PDB file of C-alpha atoms in Angstrom:
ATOM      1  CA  UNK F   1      21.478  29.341 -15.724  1.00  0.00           C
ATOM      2  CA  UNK F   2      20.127  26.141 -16.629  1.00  0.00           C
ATOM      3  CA  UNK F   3      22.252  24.017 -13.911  1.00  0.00           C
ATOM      4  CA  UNK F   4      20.907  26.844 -11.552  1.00  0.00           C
ATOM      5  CA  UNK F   5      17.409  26.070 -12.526  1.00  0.00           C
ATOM      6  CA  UNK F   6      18.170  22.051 -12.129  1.00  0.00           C
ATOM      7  CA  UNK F   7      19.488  22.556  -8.804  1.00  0.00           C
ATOM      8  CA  UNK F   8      16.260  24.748  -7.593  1.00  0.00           C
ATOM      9  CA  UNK F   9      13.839  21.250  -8.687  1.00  0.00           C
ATOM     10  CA  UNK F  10      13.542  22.166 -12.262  1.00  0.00           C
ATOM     11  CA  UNK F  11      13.544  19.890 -15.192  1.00  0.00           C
ATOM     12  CA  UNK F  12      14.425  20.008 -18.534  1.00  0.00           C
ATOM     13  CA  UNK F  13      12.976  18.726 -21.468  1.00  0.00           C
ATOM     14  CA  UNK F  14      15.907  17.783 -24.399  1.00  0.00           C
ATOM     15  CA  UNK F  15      16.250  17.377 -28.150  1.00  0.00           C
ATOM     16  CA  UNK F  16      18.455  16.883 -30.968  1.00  0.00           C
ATOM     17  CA  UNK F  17      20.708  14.954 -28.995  1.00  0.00           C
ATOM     18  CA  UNK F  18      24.099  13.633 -30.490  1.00  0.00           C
ATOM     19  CA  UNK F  19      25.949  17.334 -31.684  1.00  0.00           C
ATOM     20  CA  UNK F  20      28.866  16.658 -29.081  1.00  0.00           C
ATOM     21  CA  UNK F  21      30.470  13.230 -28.922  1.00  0.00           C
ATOM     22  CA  UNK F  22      29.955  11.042 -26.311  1.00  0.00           C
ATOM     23  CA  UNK F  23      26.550  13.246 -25.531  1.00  0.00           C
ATOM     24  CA  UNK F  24      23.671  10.920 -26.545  1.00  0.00           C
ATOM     25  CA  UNK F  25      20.569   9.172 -25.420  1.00  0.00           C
ATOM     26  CA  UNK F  26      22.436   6.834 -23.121  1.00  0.00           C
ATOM     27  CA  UNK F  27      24.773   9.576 -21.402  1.00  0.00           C
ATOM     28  CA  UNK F  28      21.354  11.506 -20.684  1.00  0.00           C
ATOM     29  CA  UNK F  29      19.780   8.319 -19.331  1.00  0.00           C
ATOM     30  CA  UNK F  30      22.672   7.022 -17.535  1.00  0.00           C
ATOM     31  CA  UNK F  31      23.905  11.014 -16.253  1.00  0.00           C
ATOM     32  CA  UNK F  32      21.377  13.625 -16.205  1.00  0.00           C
ATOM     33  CA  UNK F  33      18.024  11.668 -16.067  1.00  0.00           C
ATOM     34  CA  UNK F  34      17.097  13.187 -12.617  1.00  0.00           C
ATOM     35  CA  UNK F  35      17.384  16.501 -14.430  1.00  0.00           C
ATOM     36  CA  UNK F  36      15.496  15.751 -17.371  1.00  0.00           C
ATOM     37  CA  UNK F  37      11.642  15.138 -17.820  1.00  0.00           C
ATOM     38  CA  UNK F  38      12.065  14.586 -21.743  1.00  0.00           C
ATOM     39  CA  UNK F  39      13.939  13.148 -24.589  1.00  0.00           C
ATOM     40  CA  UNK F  40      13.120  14.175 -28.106  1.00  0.00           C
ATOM     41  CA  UNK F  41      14.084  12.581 -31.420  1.00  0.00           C
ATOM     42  CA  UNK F  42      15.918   9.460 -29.710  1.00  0.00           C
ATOM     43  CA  UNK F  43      17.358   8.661 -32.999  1.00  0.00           C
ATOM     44  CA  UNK F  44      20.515   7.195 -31.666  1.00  0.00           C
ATOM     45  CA  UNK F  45      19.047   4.588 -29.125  1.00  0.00           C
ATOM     46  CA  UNK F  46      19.301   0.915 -28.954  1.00  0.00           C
ATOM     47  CA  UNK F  47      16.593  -0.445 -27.178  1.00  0.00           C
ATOM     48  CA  UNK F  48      17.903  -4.489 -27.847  1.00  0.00           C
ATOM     49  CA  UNK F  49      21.579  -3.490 -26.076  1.00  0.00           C
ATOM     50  CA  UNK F  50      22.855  -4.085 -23.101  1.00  0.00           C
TER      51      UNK F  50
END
């Protein structure tokens, strides 16, 4: 449903990020940013990294 809803022009808005490995901040920023509007509680994010 919600990959249905992406690929009709929606966005989502996501939180509590970092339950799966490998599915953080950076894979939403680098992966699904054009389906996202949103991150919440960006606990995991290094701002000073490359």
């Amino acid at each position: 449903m919600l990959k249905q809803f992406c690929q009709e022009g929606g966005k989502a808005f996501v939180y509590r990020l970092n339950f799966q490995v490998g599915k953080n901040e950076k894979y939403v920023v680098e992966y699904e940013l054009g389906s996202v509007y949103g991150i919440m509680h960006a606990d995991d994010w290094n701002f000073k990294a490359n």
